[in-house]
mmCIF file of C-alpha atoms in Angstrom:
data_model
loop_
_atom_site.group_PDB
_atom_site.id
_atom_site.type_symbol
_atom_site.label_atom_id
_atom_site.label_comp_id
_atom_site.label_asym_id
_atom_site.label_seq_id
_atom_site.Cartn_x
_atom_site.Cartn_y
_atom_site.Cartn_z
ATOM 1 C CA UNK A 229 -0.772 2.065 -9.875
ATOM 2 C CA UNK A 230 -3.737 2.549 -12.100
ATOM 3 C CA UNK A 231 -7.047 1.457 -10.624
ATOM 4 C CA UNK A 232 -8.032 -0.435 -13.772
ATOM 5 C CA UNK A 233 -5.007 -2.715 -13.482
ATOM 6 C CA UNK A 234 -5.648 -3.340 -9.797
ATOM 7 C CA UNK A 235 -9.297 -4.092 -10.569
ATOM 8 C CA UNK A 236 -8.390 -6.642 -13.233
ATOM 9 C CA UNK A 237 -5.881 -8.261 -10.901
ATOM 10 C CA UNK A 238 -8.462 -8.373 -8.148
ATOM 11 C CA UNK A 239 -11.072 -10.007 -10.398
ATOM 12 C CA UNK A 240 -8.502 -12.604 -11.503
ATOM 13 C CA UNK A 241 -7.685 -13.341 -7.864
ATOM 14 C CA UNK A 242 -11.347 -13.791 -7.032
ATOM 15 C CA UNK A 243 -11.840 -16.192 -9.941
ATOM 16 C CA UNK A 244 -8.741 -18.164 -8.995
ATOM 17 C CA UNK A 245 -9.924 -18.481 -5.405
ATOM 18 C CA UNK A 246 -13.543 -19.206 -6.454
ATOM 19 C CA UNK A 247 -14.610 -16.369 -4.178
ATOM 20 C CA UNK A 248 -18.160 -15.094 -3.900
ATOM 21 C CA UNK A 249 -17.212 -11.707 -2.431
ATOM 22 C CA UNK A 250 -18.228 -8.433 -4.038
ATOM 23 C CA UNK A 251 -15.767 -6.843 -6.475
ATOM 24 C CA UNK A 252 -15.089 -3.151 -6.987
ATOM 25 C CA UNK A 253 -17.924 -1.411 -8.815
ATOM 26 C CA UNK A 254 -16.679 1.756 -10.517
ATOM 27 C CA UNK A 255 -20.154 2.623 -11.783
ATOM 28 C CA UNK A 256 -21.548 2.778 -8.242
ATOM 29 C CA UNK A 257 -18.894 3.368 -5.578
ATOM 30 C CA UNK A 258 -21.523 2.977 -2.858
ATOM 31 C CA UNK A 259 -21.530 -0.751 -3.623
ATOM 32 C CA UNK A 260 -17.810 -1.166 -3.031
ATOM 33 C CA UNK A 261 -16.799 -3.168 0.022
ATOM 34 C CA UNK A 262 -13.621 -4.760 1.251
ATOM 35 C CA UNK A 263 -13.410 -8.341 -0.059
ATOM 36 C CA UNK A 264 -12.838 -11.217 2.309
ATOM 37 C CA UNK A 265 -9.242 -12.495 2.127
ATOM 38 C CA UNK A 266 -8.453 -15.933 0.817
ATOM 39 C CA UNK A 267 -6.236 -18.373 2.693
ATOM 40 C CA UNK A 268 -3.339 -17.354 0.427
ATOM 41 C CA UNK A 269 -3.353 -13.688 1.438
ATOM 42 C CA UNK A 270 -0.431 -12.344 3.435
ATOM 43 C CA UNK A 271 -1.381 -12.077 7.099
ATOM 44 C CA UNK A 272 0.849 -10.174 9.494
ATOM 45 C CA UNK A 273 0.233 -10.846 13.165
ATOM 46 C CA UNK A 274 1.875 -10.124 16.464
ATOM 47 C CA UNK A 275 2.522 -12.425 19.396
ATOM 48 C CA UNK A 276 0.228 -10.270 21.508
ATOM 49 C CA UNK A 277 -2.620 -10.973 19.111
ATOM 50 C CA UNK A 278 -1.981 -14.718 18.850
ATOM 51 C CA UNK A 279 -5.058 -15.617 20.881
ATOM 52 C CA UNK A 280 -7.363 -14.196 18.206
ATOM 53 C CA UNK A 281 -7.964 -16.180 15.052
ATOM 54 C CA UNK A 282 -9.031 -13.082 13.139
ATOM 55 C CA UNK A 283 -6.330 -10.834 11.729
ATOM 56 C CA UNK A 284 -6.101 -7.947 9.290
ATOM 57 C CA UNK A 285 -4.450 -8.813 5.988
ATOM 58 C CA UNK A 286 -2.195 -6.832 3.700
ATOM 59 C CA UNK A 287 -4.700 -7.714 0.977
ATOM 60 C CA UNK A 288 -7.635 -5.825 2.491
ATOM 61 C CA UNK A 289 -5.472 -2.793 3.297
ATOM 62 C CA UNK A 290 -4.099 -2.749 -0.233
ATOM 63 C CA UNK A 291 -7.540 -2.967 -1.835
ATOM 64 C CA UNK A 292 -8.769 0.014 0.169
ATOM 65 C CA UNK A 293 -5.725 2.107 -0.715
ATOM 66 C CA UNK A 294 -5.911 1.168 -4.392
ATOM 67 C CA UNK A 295 -9.508 2.324 -4.583
ATOM 68 C CA UNK A 296 -9.070 5.567 -2.638
ATOM 69 C CA UNK A 297 -5.807 6.471 -4.379
ATOM 70 C CA UNK A 298 -7.032 5.607 -7.872
ATOM 71 C CA UNK A 299 -6.977 8.218 -10.617
ATOM 72 C CA UNK A 300 -10.766 7.984 -10.812
ATOM 73 C CA UNK A 301 -11.071 9.743 -7.443
ATOM 74 C CA UNK A 302 -8.818 12.576 -8.648
ATOM 75 C CA UNK A 303 -7.039 13.227 -5.371
ATOM 76 C CA UNK A 304 -10.109 13.360 -3.076
ATOM 77 C CA UNK A 305 -10.136 17.123 -2.595
ATOM 78 C CA UNK A 306 -12.791 18.318 -0.157
ATOM 79 C CA UNK A 307 -16.019 19.188 -1.967
ATOM 80 C CA UNK A 308 -15.068 17.270 -5.108
ATOM 81 C CA UNK A 309 -16.804 14.436 -6.931
ATOM 82 C CA UNK A 310 -13.858 12.218 -6.055
ATOM 83 C CA UNK A 311 -14.241 12.643 -2.309
ATOM 84 C CA UNK A 312 -17.964 11.934 -2.643
ATOM 85 C CA UNK A 313 -17.034 8.568 -4.168
ATOM 86 C CA UNK A 314 -14.621 7.993 -1.292
ATOM 87 C CA UNK A 315 -17.349 8.852 1.234
ATOM 88 C CA UNK A 316 -19.789 6.399 -0.367
ATOM 89 C CA UNK A 317 -17.091 3.730 -0.252
ATOM 90 C CA UNK A 318 -16.460 4.360 3.456
ATOM 91 C CA UNK A 319 -20.158 4.427 4.302
ATOM 92 C CA UNK A 320 -20.733 1.137 2.536
ATOM 93 C CA UNK A 321 -17.829 -0.465 4.373
ATOM 94 C CA UNK A 322 -19.218 0.769 7.685
ATOM 95 C CA UNK A 323 -22.567 -0.805 6.746
ATOM 96 C CA UNK A 324 -20.885 -4.029 5.654
ATOM 97 C CA UNK A 325 -19.120 -4.161 9.033
ATOM 98 C CA UNK A 326 -22.456 -3.629 10.842
ATOM 99 C CA UNK A 327 -21.056 -0.490 12.427
ATOM 100 C CA UNK A 328 -23.802 1.867 13.581
ATOM 101 C CA UNK A 329 -23.771 5.573 12.726
ATOM 102 C CA UNK A 330 -23.059 7.805 15.705
ATOM 103 C CA UNK A 331 -25.400 10.531 14.454
ATOM 104 C CA UNK A 332 -28.611 9.976 12.461
ATOM 105 C CA UNK A 333 -26.442 8.997 9.499
ATOM 106 C CA UNK A 334 -22.721 8.357 9.141
ATOM 107 C CA UNK A 335 -22.240 11.893 7.819
ATOM 108 C CA UNK A 336 -21.201 14.708 10.131
ATOM 109 C CA UNK A 337 -21.758 17.622 7.770
ATOM 110 C CA UNK A 338 -20.140 21.044 7.750
ATOM 111 C CA UNK A 339 -19.339 23.750 5.229
ATOM 112 C CA UNK A 340 -15.996 24.874 3.855
ATOM 113 C CA UNK A 341 -16.883 28.169 2.248
ATOM 114 C CA UNK A 342 -19.498 27.191 -0.335
ATOM 115 C CA UNK A 343 -18.409 23.559 -0.358
ATOM 116 C CA UNK A 344 -20.251 20.794 1.450
ATOM 117 C CA UNK A 345 -17.996 18.547 3.505
ATOM 118 C CA UNK A 346 -18.543 15.700 5.928
ATOM 119 C CA UNK A 347 -16.715 13.482 8.328
ATOM 120 C CA UNK A 348 -17.858 9.846 8.454
ATOM 121 C CA UNK A 349 -18.577 8.670 11.997
ATOM 122 C CA UNK A 350 -19.385 5.113 13.109
ATOM 123 C CA UNK A 351 -19.904 3.855 16.640
ATOM 124 C CA UNK A 352 -19.438 0.536 18.434
ATOM 125 C CA UNK A 353 -20.827 0.432 21.960
ATOM 126 C CA UNK A 354 -18.542 -0.966 24.628
ATOM 127 C CA UNK A 355 -19.071 -4.470 25.939
ATOM 128 C CA UNK A 356 -18.353 -3.625 29.581
ATOM 129 C CA UNK A 357 -21.354 -2.173 31.428
ATOM 130 C CA UNK A 358 -19.102 -0.121 33.716
ATOM 131 C CA UNK A 359 -16.890 1.228 30.924
ATOM 132 C CA UNK A 360 -19.174 1.585 27.887
ATOM 133 C CA UNK A 361 -20.003 5.234 28.561
ATOM 134 C CA UNK A 362 -16.342 6.111 28.054
ATOM 135 C CA UNK A 363 -15.292 6.678 24.431
ATOM 136 C CA UNK A 364 -12.101 6.092 22.466
ATOM 137 C CA UNK A 365 -11.859 7.780 19.068
ATOM 138 C CA UNK A 366 -9.951 5.968 16.311
ATOM 139 C CA UNK A 367 -9.487 8.265 13.351
ATOM 140 C CA UNK A 368 -7.756 9.212 10.114
ATOM 141 C CA UNK A 369 -8.422 11.744 7.366
ATOM 142 C CA UNK A 370 -9.655 10.507 4.008
ATOM 143 C CA UNK A 371 -9.316 13.725 2.009
ATOM 144 C CA UNK A 372 -6.288 14.864 0.028
ATOM 145 C CA UNK A 373 -5.258 17.893 -2.054
ATOM 146 C CA UNK A 374 -6.729 16.916 -5.422
ATOM 147 C CA UNK A 375 -4.125 18.035 -7.933
ATOM 148 C CA UNK A 376 -0.426 18.751 -7.545
ATOM 149 C CA UNK A 377 2.558 19.850 -9.574
ATOM 150 C CA UNK A 378 2.557 18.192 -12.991
ATOM 151 C CA UNK A 379 5.167 15.456 -13.389
ATOM 152 C CA UNK A 380 5.364 13.522 -16.664
ATOM 153 C CA UNK A 381 1.862 14.675 -17.662
ATOM 154 C CA UNK A 382 0.397 13.489 -14.348
ATOM 155 C CA UNK A 383 -1.273 16.084 -12.130
ATOM 156 C CA UNK A 384 -3.396 13.922 -9.800
ATOM 157 C CA UNK A 385 -2.090 13.869 -6.238
ATOM 158 C CA UNK A 386 -3.472 10.440 -5.367
ATOM 159 C CA UNK A 387 -2.693 10.570 -1.638
ATOM 160 C CA UNK A 388 -1.930 6.897 -1.052
ATOM 161 C CA UNK A 389 0.306 7.313 1.993
ATOM 162 C CA UNK A 390 -1.423 10.596 2.849
ATOM 163 C CA UNK A 391 -3.855 9.314 3.910
ATOM 164 C CA UNK A 392 -5.545 6.415 2.155
ATOM 165 C CA UNK A 393 -3.151 4.317 4.252
ATOM 166 C CA UNK A 394 -4.518 5.594 7.556
ATOM 167 C CA UNK A 395 -8.075 5.301 6.250
ATOM 168 C CA UNK A 396 -7.509 1.657 5.364
ATOM 169 C CA UNK A 397 -6.373 1.003 8.943
ATOM 170 C CA UNK A 398 -9.469 2.598 10.475
ATOM 171 C CA UNK A 399 -11.824 0.666 8.177
ATOM 172 C CA UNK A 400 -10.036 -2.607 8.920
ATOM 173 C CA UNK A 401 -10.093 -1.952 12.671
ATOM 174 C CA UNK A 402 -13.797 -1.097 12.536
ATOM 175 C CA UNK A 403 -14.484 -4.390 10.809
ATOM 176 C CA UNK A 404 -12.296 -6.283 13.269
ATOM 177 C CA UNK A 405 -13.931 -4.902 16.401
ATOM 178 C CA UNK A 406 -17.507 -5.181 15.150
ATOM 179 C CA UNK A 407 -16.813 -8.870 14.514
ATOM 180 C CA UNK A 408 -14.855 -9.688 17.677
ATOM 181 C CA UNK A 409 -16.510 -7.229 20.096
ATOM 182 C CA UNK A 410 -13.446 -7.294 22.333
ATOM 183 C CA UNK A 411 -13.804 -3.640 23.327
ATOM 184 C CA UNK A 412 -14.734 -2.778 26.900
ATOM 185 C CA UNK A 413 -15.130 0.954 26.280
ATOM 186 C CA UNK A 414 -17.046 2.311 23.297
ATOM 187 C CA UNK A 415 -15.150 2.919 20.067
ATOM 188 C CA UNK A 416 -15.892 5.793 17.701
ATOM 189 C CA UNK A 417 -14.417 5.332 14.221
ATOM 190 C CA UNK A 418 -13.997 8.620 12.349
ATOM 191 C CA UNK A 419 -12.770 9.448 8.861
ATOM 192 C CA UNK A 420 -12.158 13.183 8.663
ATOM 193 C CA UNK A 421 -12.537 15.526 5.725
ATOM 194 C CA UNK A 422 -10.833 18.884 5.093
ATOM 195 C CA UNK A 423 -7.721 17.930 7.054
ATOM 196 C CA UNK A 424 -5.630 19.324 4.221
ATOM 197 C CA UNK A 425 -7.462 22.641 4.528
ATOM 198 C CA UNK A 426 -6.399 23.174 8.133
ATOM 199 C CA UNK A 427 -7.903 20.317 10.178
ATOM 200 C CA UNK A 428 -11.380 21.711 9.542
ATOM 201 C CA UNK A 429 -13.228 18.416 9.850
ATOM 202 C CA UNK A 430 -11.650 17.432 13.148
ATOM 203 C CA UNK A 431 -12.093 20.955 14.537
ATOM 204 C CA UNK A 432 -15.783 20.750 13.673
ATOM 205 C CA UNK A 433 -16.300 17.326 15.258
ATOM 206 C CA UNK A 434 -14.217 18.043 18.353
ATOM 207 C CA UNK A 435 -16.265 21.155 19.083
ATOM 208 C CA UNK A 436 -19.510 19.272 18.430
ATOM 209 C CA UNK A 437 -18.623 16.385 20.740
ATOM 210 C CA UNK A 438 -17.436 18.815 23.400
ATOM 211 C CA UNK A 439 -20.897 20.402 23.504
ATOM 212 C CA UNK A 440 -22.363 16.908 23.933
ATOM 213 C CA UNK A 441 -20.088 16.446 26.938
ATOM 214 C CA UNK A 442 -19.057 12.935 25.926
ATOM 215 C CA UNK A 443 -16.757 11.062 28.268
ATOM 216 C CA UNK A 444 -13.748 10.927 25.949
ATOM 217 C CA UNK A 445 -10.807 8.877 27.180
ATOM 218 C CA UNK A 446 -8.321 9.291 24.342
ATOM 219 C CA UNK A 447 -8.008 9.800 20.597
ATOM 220 C CA UNK A 448 -5.782 7.608 18.399
ATOM 221 C CA UNK A 449 -5.142 8.989 14.927
ATOM 222 C CA UNK A 450 -3.542 7.081 12.043
ATOM 223 C CA UNK A 451 -1.555 9.161 9.556
ATOM 224 C CA UNK A 452 0.858 8.108 6.796
ATOM 225 C CA UNK A 453 1.546 4.534 7.906
ATOM 226 C CA UNK A 454 2.327 3.217 4.418
ATOM 227 C CA UNK A 455 6.119 3.054 4.526
ATOM 228 C CA UNK A 456 8.504 1.639 7.151
ATOM 229 C CA UNK A 457 11.536 3.162 8.793
ATOM 230 C CA UNK A 458 14.897 1.517 8.119
ATOM 231 C CA UNK A 459 16.951 3.274 10.802
ATOM 232 C CA UNK A 460 14.818 3.135 13.965
ATOM 233 C CA UNK A 461 14.386 0.725 16.864
ATOM 234 C CA UNK A 462 10.604 1.194 16.701
ATOM 235 C CA UNK A 463 7.943 0.584 14.036
ATOM 236 C CA UNK A 464 6.051 3.871 14.324
ATOM 237 C CA UNK A 465 6.242 7.100 16.274
ATOM 238 C CA UNK A 466 3.678 8.894 18.394
ATOM 239 C CA UNK A 467 3.344 12.628 17.821
ATOM 240 C CA UNK A 468 3.638 14.676 20.976
ATOM 241 C CA UNK A 469 5.398 11.717 22.574
ATOM 242 C CA UNK A 470 6.661 13.786 25.477
ATOM 243 C CA UNK A 471 3.200 15.173 26.369
ATOM 244 C CA UNK A 472 1.735 11.960 27.784
ATOM 245 C CA UNK A 473 2.507 8.374 28.687
ATOM 246 C CA UNK A 474 0.678 7.104 25.590
ATOM 247 C CA UNK A 475 3.848 5.840 23.928
ATOM 248 C CA UNK A 476 4.937 4.006 27.050
ATOM 249 C CA UNK A 477 1.504 2.431 27.483
ATOM 250 C CA UNK A 478 1.303 1.382 23.833
ATOM 251 C CA UNK A 479 4.616 -0.448 24.196
ATOM 252 C CA UNK A 480 3.543 -1.985 27.498
ATOM 253 C CA UNK A 481 0.267 -3.218 26.012
ATOM 254 C CA UNK A 482 1.971 -4.453 22.829
ATOM 255 C CA UNK A 483 4.709 -6.262 24.743
ATOM 256 C CA UNK A 484 7.357 -4.812 22.446
ATOM 257 C CA UNK A 485 8.842 -1.473 21.428
ATOM 258 C CA UNK A 486 6.182 -0.718 18.851
ATOM 259 C CA UNK A 487 6.376 3.090 19.020
ATOM 260 C CA UNK A 488 8.950 5.706 19.874
ATOM 261 C CA UNK A 489 9.824 9.388 19.709
ATOM 262 C CA UNK A 490 10.720 11.012 16.381
ATOM 263 C CA UNK A 491 12.884 14.090 16.736
ATOM 264 C CA UNK A 492 12.123 14.921 13.112
ATOM 265 C CA UNK A 493 8.401 14.923 13.927
ATOM 266 C CA UNK A 494 9.151 17.278 16.807
ATOM 267 C CA UNK A 495 11.108 19.542 14.467
ATOM 268 C CA UNK A 496 8.200 19.747 12.011
ATOM 269 C CA UNK A 497 5.653 20.047 14.862
ATOM 270 C CA UNK A 498 3.659 17.142 13.470
ATOM 271 C CA UNK A 499 1.678 16.903 16.698
ATOM 272 C CA UNK A 500 -0.136 20.062 15.610
ATOM 273 C CA UNK A 501 -0.417 19.016 11.977
ATOM 274 C CA UNK A 502 -3.023 16.255 12.070
ATOM 275 C CA UNK A 503 -6.529 15.534 13.313
ATOM 276 C CA UNK A 504 -5.482 14.565 16.826
ATOM 277 C CA UNK A 505 -4.724 18.177 17.690
ATOM 278 C CA UNK A 506 -8.261 19.669 17.809
ATOM 279 C CA UNK A 507 -9.277 16.951 20.288
ATOM 280 C CA UNK A 508 -6.250 17.715 22.443
ATOM 281 C CA UNK A 509 -7.231 21.392 22.415
ATOM 282 C CA UNK A 510 -10.931 20.808 23.061
ATOM 283 C CA UNK A 511 -10.701 18.086 25.718
ATOM 284 C CA UNK A 512 -7.178 18.512 27.160
ATOM 285 C CA UNK A 513 -6.697 14.740 26.933
ATOM 286 C CA UNK A 514 -4.100 12.482 25.297
ATOM 287 C CA UNK A 515 -4.953 12.793 21.599
ATOM 288 C CA UNK A 516 -2.073 11.688 19.432
ATOM 289 C CA UNK A 517 -1.146 10.414 16.001
ATOM 290 C CA UNK A 518 0.528 7.125 15.132
ATOM 291 C CA UNK A 519 2.643 7.304 11.988
ATOM 292 C CA UNK A 520 5.578 5.560 10.340
ATOM 293 C CA UNK A 521 6.505 8.476 8.095
ATOM 294 C CA UNK A 522 8.029 11.673 9.472
ATOM 295 C CA UNK A 523 8.888 13.039 5.987
ATOM 296 C CA UNK A 524 12.429 11.636 6.201
ATOM 297 C CA UNK A 525 11.603 8.227 4.696
ATOM 298 C CA UNK A 526 9.250 9.080 1.825
ATOM 299 C CA UNK A 527 9.888 11.413 -1.099
ATOM 300 C CA UNK A 528 6.308 11.850 -2.308
ATOM 301 C CA UNK A 529 4.506 13.963 0.264
ATOM 302 C CA UNK A 530 1.792 15.922 -1.617
ATOM 303 C CA UNK A 531 3.323 14.579 -4.826
ATOM 304 C CA UNK A 532 1.681 12.952 -7.834
ATOM 305 C CA UNK A 533 3.819 9.859 -7.215
ATOM 306 C CA UNK A 534 2.140 9.198 -3.867
ATOM 307 C CA UNK A 535 0.402 6.207 -5.426
ATOM 308 C CA UNK A 536 -0.742 2.842 -4.165
ATOM 309 C CA UNK A 537 2.193 0.914 -5.626
ATOM 310 C CA UNK A 538 4.655 2.903 -3.490
ATOM 311 C CA UNK A 539 3.438 1.454 -0.190
ATOM 312 C CA UNK A 540 4.546 -1.540 1.860
ATOM 313 C CA UNK A 541 1.377 -3.443 2.757
ATOM 314 C CA UNK A 542 3.107 -6.125 4.796
ATOM 315 C CA UNK A 543 4.493 -3.364 7.012
ATOM 316 C CA UNK A 544 1.035 -1.790 7.279
ATOM 317 C CA UNK A 545 -0.636 -5.077 8.208
ATOM 318 C CA UNK A 546 2.033 -5.796 10.809
ATOM 319 C CA UNK A 547 1.608 -2.371 12.409
ATOM 320 C CA UNK A 548 -2.199 -2.495 12.445
ATOM 321 C CA UNK A 549 -2.290 -6.034 13.841
ATOM 322 C CA UNK A 550 0.138 -5.086 16.594
ATOM 323 C CA UNK A 551 -2.159 -2.171 17.449
ATOM 324 C CA UNK A 552 -5.161 -4.478 17.926
ATOM 325 C CA UNK A 553 -4.191 -5.789 21.394
ATOM 326 C CA UNK A 554 -3.139 -2.244 22.297
ATOM 327 C CA UNK A 555 -6.591 -0.866 21.479
ATOM 328 C CA UNK A 556 -8.205 -3.809 23.255
ATOM 329 C CA UNK A 557 -6.186 -3.105 26.380
ATOM 330 C CA UNK A 558 -6.874 0.639 26.229
ATOM 331 C CA UNK A 559 -10.572 -0.181 26.085
ATOM 332 C CA UNK A 560 -10.495 -2.744 28.882
ATOM 333 C CA UNK A 561 -8.415 -1.312 31.741
ATOM 334 C CA UNK A 562 -10.416 -0.588 34.891
ATOM 335 C CA UNK A 563 -9.091 2.967 35.027
ATOM 336 C CA UNK A 564 -7.929 5.432 32.391
ATOM 337 C CA UNK A 565 -4.221 4.638 32.431
ATOM 338 C CA UNK A 566 -3.157 6.912 29.551
ATOM 339 C CA UNK A 567 -2.679 10.415 30.923
ATOM 340 C CA UNK A 568 -1.090 13.736 30.055
ATOM 341 C CA UNK A 569 2.077 14.524 31.939
ATOM 342 C CA UNK A 570 1.666 17.221 34.540
ATOM 343 C CA UNK A 571 3.329 20.481 33.585
#
C-alpha cells in the first residue's frame, strides 16, 4: 500500500470525524504521532481486559505500520535515511506518550562498521514501591533489510510484518501503560536496530544493561504478529516454549489459550533468531518472542510484497489487547512467577 494513498485516506477520515489530532507530516517525520481513534474505529478487546475502558485499536496499529512500511522509508535498513525517519517517528511517539528516556536521550547508540545505529529506549517506572526496582523489557526491532529481489519493478523490502507490526504493538503498549499506569514493576520499552544484521542492537543493549546490574525479570519480544494462523488452537506462539513456563503463565494470566508451541518455529530455531536471545544469553532469564507467523502462514518474508496492505489489523489488535492483562499481571505478582525450567 503506498503511503500517499494511506495519507489521503487518513486525512479524509480526520475531516469526516472532525478530529483535531495531528496528521502524518512527510516533510518532518519527527512531528508524526499516532492519531487518537474515533468512536468508529475497530476495537478488539478481550474479556480479561474488560475492566479497562482504554483499548488499543486496529486503526492506530495500522497507521504505524503504514508509515514505517511506506516506500518513503525505503526498507529501514540500519544506517539509512529511512531508518532515521523511523527513529524520529518512534521518538516523537514516545514523547507524545509521556514516556521518559531510560538514558539521557531515547537513543542507545552503537556502531555497525562505519554506520551509526541506535536502539530507542523508553522507561515507565513501576507503581508498586516494593516491585518498581524490577524491570520487564517489552521490545521489537524496527529495522529491516532495505532492498530485496526486484519483483515487477519494485525493489523496496518494506518490512510490514517484519517488523513494523511488532513495532506498532510496542508503541501502542507504551502509550497504554503511560496512560493507565497499571504496572507494578517498571517497564522498559525498546525498539531495536540492526536485528537483521545479526541481532546487533539487542546484543549491544543486553551487554550494556548487564554491566548496570539491573534487576531484570523477563523480556517479552514482539515479532511478525501481522497475520493470523488458520490451523492452530492458539493465537500466537512463544519461541523457546519448552525452556520456561512463560507460555503457561501467559495463558493463565489471559484466561484463555492465547499462546502455544510451534514445532515449525522449533525447526527453524526461531528462539535464537530474534532480539529476545541476547537477553537470554546475558541474564539467563526467560526472554522470549511472541509471534503469529512461523514462516508457514506468510509468503512474503524479506520480500518486496511485505507491505502494509497484507496484514490483518483486527487480528493484531485482538492479540495486543489480550496481552495487556498478561503484562499487567506479570508486572504485579508478588514474586517472579515466570521461570526457566531446571535442566
